[in-house]
PDB file of C-alpha atoms in Angstrom:
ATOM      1  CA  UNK Q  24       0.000   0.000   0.000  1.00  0.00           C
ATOM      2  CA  UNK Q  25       1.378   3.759  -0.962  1.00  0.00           C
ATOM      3  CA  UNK Q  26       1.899   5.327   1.927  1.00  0.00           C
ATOM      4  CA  UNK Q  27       2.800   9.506   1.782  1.00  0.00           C
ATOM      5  CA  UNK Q  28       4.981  11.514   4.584  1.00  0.00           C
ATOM      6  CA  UNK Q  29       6.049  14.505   5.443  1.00  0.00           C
ATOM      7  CA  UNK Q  30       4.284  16.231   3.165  1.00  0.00           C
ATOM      8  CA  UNK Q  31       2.902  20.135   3.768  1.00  0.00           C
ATOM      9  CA  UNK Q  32       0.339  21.940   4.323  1.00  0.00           C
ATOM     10  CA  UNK Q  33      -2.843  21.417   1.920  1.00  0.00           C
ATOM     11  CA  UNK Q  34      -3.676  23.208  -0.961  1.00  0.00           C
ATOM     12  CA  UNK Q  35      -6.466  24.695  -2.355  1.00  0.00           C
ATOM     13  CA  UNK Q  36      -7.710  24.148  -6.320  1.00  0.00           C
ATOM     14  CA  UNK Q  37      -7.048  28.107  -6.689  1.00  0.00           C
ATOM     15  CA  UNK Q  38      -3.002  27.914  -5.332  1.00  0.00           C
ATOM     16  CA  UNK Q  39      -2.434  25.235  -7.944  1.00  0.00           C
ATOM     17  CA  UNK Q  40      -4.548  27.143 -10.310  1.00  0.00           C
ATOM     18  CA  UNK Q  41      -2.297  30.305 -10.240  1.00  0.00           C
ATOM     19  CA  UNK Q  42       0.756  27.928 -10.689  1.00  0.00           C
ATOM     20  CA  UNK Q  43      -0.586  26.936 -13.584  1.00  0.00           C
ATOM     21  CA  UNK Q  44      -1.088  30.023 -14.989  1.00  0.00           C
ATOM     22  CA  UNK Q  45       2.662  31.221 -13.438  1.00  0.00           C
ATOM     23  CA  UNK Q  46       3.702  28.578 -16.215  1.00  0.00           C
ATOM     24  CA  UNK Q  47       0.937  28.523 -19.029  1.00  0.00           C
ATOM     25  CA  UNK Q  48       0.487  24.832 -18.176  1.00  0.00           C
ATOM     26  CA  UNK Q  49      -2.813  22.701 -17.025  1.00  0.00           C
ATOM     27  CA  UNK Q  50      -1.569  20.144 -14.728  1.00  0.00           C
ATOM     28  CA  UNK Q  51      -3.412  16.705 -16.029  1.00  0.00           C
ATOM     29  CA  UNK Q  52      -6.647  15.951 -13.593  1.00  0.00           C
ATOM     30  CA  UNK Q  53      -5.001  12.890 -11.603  1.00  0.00           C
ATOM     31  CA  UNK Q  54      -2.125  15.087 -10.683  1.00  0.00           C
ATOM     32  CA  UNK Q  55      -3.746  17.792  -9.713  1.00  0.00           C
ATOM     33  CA  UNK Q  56      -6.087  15.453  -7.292  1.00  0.00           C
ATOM     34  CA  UNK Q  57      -2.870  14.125  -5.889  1.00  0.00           C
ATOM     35  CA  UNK Q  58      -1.791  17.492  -5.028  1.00  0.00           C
ATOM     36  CA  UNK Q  59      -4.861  18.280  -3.225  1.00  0.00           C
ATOM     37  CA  UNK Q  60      -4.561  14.960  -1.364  1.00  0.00           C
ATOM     38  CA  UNK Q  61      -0.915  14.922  -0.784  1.00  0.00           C
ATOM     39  CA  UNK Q  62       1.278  18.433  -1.111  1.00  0.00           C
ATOM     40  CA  UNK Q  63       4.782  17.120  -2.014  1.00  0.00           C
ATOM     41  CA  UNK Q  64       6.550  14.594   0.856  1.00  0.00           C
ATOM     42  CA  UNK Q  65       8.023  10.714   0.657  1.00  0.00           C
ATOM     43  CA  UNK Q  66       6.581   8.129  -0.158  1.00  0.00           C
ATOM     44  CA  UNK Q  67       6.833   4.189   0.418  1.00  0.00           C
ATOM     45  CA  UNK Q  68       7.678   2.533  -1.990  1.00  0.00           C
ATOM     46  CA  UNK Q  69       9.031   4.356  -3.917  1.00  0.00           C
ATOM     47  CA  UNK Q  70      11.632   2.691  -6.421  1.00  0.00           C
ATOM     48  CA  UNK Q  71      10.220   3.280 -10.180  1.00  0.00           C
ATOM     49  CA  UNK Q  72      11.544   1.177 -13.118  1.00  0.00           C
ATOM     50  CA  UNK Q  73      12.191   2.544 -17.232  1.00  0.00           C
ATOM     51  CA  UNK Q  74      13.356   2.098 -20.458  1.00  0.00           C
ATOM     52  CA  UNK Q  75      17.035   3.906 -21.517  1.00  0.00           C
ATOM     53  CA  UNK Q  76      17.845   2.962 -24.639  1.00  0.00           C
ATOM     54  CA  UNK Q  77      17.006  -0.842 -24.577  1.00  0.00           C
ATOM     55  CA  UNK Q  78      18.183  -1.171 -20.517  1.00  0.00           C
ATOM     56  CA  UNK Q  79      15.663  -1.662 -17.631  1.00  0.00           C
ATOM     57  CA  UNK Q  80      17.408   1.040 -15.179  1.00  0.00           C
ATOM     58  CA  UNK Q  81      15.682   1.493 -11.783  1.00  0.00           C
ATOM     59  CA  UNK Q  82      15.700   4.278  -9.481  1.00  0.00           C
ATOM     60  CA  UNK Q  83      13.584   6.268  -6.979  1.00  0.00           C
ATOM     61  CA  UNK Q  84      11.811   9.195  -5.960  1.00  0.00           C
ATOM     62  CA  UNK Q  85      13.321  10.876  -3.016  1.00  0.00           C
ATOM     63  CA  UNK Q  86      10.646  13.960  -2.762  1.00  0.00           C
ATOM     64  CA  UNK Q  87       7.598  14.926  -4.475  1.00  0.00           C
ATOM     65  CA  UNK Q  88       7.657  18.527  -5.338  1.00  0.00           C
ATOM     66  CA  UNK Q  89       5.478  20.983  -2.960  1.00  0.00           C
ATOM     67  CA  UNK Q  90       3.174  24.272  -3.676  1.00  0.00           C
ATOM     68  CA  UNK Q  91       4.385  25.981  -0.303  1.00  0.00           C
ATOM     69  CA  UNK Q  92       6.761  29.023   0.491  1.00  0.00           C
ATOM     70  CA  UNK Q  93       9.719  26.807   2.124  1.00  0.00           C
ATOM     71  CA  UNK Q  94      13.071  26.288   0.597  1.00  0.00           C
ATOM     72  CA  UNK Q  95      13.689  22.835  -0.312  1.00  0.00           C
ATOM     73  CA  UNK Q  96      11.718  20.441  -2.898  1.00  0.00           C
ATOM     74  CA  UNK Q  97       9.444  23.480  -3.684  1.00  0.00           C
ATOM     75  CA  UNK Q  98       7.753  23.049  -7.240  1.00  0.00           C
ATOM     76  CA  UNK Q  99       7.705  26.498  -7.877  1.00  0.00           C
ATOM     77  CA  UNK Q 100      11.510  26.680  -6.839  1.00  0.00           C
ATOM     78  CA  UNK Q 101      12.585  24.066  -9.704  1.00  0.00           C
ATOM     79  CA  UNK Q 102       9.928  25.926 -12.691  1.00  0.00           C
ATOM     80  CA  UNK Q 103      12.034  28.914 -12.147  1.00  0.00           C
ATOM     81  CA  UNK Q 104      15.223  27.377 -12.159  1.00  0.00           C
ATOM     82  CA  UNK Q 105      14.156  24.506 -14.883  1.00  0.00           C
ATOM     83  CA  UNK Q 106      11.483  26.547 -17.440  1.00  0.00           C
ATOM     84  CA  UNK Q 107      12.053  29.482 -16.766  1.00  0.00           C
ATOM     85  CA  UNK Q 108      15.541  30.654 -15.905  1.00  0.00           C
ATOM     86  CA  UNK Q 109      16.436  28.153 -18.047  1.00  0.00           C
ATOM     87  CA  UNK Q 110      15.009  26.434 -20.719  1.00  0.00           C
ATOM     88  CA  UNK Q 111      16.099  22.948 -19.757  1.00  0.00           C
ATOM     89  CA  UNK Q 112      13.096  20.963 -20.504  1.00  0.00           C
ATOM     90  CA  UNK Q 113      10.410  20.922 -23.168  1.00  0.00           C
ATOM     91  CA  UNK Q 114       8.098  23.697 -22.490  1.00  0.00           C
ATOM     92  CA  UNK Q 115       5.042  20.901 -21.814  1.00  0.00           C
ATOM     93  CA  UNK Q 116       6.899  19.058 -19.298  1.00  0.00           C
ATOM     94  CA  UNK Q 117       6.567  19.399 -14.933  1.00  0.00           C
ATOM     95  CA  UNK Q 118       9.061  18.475 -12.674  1.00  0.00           C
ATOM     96  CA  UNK Q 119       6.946  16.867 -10.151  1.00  0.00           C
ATOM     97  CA  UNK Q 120       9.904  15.042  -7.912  1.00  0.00           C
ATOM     98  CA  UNK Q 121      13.709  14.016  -7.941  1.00  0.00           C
ATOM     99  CA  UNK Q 122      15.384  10.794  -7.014  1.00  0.00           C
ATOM    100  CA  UNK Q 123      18.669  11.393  -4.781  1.00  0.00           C
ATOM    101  CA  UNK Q 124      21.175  11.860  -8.274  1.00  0.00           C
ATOM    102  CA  UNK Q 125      19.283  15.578  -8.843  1.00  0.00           C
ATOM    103  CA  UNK Q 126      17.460  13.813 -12.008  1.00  0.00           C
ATOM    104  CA  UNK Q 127      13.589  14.571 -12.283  1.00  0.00           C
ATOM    105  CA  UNK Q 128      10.692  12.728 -12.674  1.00  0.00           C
ATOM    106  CA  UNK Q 129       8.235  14.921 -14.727  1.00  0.00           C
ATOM    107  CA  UNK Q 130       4.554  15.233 -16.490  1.00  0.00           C
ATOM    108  CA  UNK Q 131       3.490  15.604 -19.572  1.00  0.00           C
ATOM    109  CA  UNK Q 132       0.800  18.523 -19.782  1.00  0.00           C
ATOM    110  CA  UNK Q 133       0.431  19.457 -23.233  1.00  0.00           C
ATOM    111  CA  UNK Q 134       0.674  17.114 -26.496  1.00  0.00           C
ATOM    112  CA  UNK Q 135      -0.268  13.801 -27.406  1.00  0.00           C
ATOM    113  CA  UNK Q 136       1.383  11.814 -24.579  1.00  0.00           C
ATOM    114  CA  UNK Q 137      -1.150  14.618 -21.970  1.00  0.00           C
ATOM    115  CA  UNK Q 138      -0.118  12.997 -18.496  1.00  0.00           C
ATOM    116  CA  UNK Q 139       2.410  10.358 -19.041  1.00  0.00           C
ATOM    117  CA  UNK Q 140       5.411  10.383 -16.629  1.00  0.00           C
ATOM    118  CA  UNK Q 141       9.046  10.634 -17.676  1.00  0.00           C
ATOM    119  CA  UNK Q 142      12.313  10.124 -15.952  1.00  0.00           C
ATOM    120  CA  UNK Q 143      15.149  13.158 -16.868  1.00  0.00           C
ATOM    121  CA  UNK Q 144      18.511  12.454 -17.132  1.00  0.00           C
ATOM    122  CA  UNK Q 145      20.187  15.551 -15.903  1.00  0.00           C
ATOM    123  CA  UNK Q 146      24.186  14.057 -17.245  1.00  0.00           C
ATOM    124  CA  UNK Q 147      22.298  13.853 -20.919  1.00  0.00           C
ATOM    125  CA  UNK Q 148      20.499  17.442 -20.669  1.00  0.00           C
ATOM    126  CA  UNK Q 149      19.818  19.674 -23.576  1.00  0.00           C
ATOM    127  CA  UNK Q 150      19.148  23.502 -24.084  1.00  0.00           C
ATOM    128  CA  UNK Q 151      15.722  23.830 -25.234  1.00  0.00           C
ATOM    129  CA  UNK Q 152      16.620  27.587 -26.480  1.00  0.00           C
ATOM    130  CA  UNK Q 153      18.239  26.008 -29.002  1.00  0.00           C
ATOM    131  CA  UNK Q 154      16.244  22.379 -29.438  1.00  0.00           C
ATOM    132  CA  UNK Q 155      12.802  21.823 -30.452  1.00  0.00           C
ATOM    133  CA  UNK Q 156      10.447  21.011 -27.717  1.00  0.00           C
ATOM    134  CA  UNK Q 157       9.908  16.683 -29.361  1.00  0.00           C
ATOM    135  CA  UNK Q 158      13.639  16.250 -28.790  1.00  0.00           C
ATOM    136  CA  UNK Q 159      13.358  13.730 -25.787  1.00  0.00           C
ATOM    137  CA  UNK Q 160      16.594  12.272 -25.873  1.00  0.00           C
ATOM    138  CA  UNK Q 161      17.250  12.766 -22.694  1.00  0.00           C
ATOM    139  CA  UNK Q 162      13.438  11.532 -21.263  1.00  0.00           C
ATOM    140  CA  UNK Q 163      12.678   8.094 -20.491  1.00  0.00           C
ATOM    141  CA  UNK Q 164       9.193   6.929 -20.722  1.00  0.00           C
ATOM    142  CA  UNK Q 165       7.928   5.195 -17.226  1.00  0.00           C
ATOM    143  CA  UNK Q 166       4.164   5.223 -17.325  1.00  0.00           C
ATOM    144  CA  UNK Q 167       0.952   6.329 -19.610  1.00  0.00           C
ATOM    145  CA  UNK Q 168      -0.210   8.653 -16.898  1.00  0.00           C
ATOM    146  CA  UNK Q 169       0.683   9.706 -12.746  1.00  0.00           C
ATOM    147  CA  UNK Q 170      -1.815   6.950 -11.046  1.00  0.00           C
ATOM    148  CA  UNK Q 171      -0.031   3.909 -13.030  1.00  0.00           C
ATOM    149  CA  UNK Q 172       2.927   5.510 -11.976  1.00  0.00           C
ATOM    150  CA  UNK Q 173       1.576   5.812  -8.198  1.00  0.00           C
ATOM    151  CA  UNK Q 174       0.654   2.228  -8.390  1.00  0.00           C
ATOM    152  CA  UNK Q 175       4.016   0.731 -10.495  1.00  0.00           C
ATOM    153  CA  UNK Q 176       5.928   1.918  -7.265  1.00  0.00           C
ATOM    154  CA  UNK Q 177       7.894  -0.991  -5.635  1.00  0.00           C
ATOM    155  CA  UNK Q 178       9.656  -1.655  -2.487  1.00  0.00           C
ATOM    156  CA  UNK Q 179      12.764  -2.844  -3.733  1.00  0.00           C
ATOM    157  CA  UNK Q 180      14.472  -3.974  -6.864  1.00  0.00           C
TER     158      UNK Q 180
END
């Protein structure tokens, strides 16, 4: 059973709203009821399996991003320092957490794969001033949309 901890304070629909509109994004409807239900945090299990090139490779989520004014893990920290600071992910993916190497596991919100969940290599990154947003060479497919994800979750390898 997927357990959530040390997560913060709740949110309201109209906080994630204006994040949304902070980024010109709409967050995909399961991911925005997780957010409501749990802001950020751990969570058990947590190891997450995907696809590079041909390789199963394994890793796992150390924190879920949080809507909240603290300093660490805070989602609207990483969209300033990720989209908008920098361009260093397509324009329709979220950073929603990060495993314990710095890489991110994001959401689709805006094209044909609409709420499927990626893993990003941060060694492999590219400058999306200068590629075009379907370059996902550095993205690995995990799941089809955030509850499959929530639910592929496993103890251990």
């Amino acid at each position: 059973m997927l357990e959530f901890f040390r997560t913060e304070t709740s949110l309201t629909l109209q906080k994630i709203n204006e994040i949304e509109a902070f980024i010109g994004l709409i967050f995909p409807k399961n991911y925005k009821e997780h957010l409501l239900l749990n802001n950020g945090g751990q969570c058990k299990p947590n190891i997450f399996s995907f696809n590079e090139m041909g390789t199963l490779s394994n890793s796992s989520i150390d924190w879920f991003l949080a809507i909240y004014d603290g300093k660490h893990d805070n989602l609207m920290n990483y969209l300033k320092i990720y989209k908008v600071n920098e361009k260093r992910l397509p324009s329709h993916i979220l950073p929603i957490a990060h495993d314990p190497g710095g890489n991110l596991i994001c959401i689709s919100c805006d094209t044909a794969d609409v709420g499927s969940i990626f893993f990003w290599d941060h060694e492999k990154e590219i400058d999306y001033r200068f590629s075009d947003d379907t370059d996902y060479s550095n993205l690995y497919f995990i799941t089809n949309d955030f509850d499959e994800f929530l639910n592929s979750l496993k103890e251990s390898i």
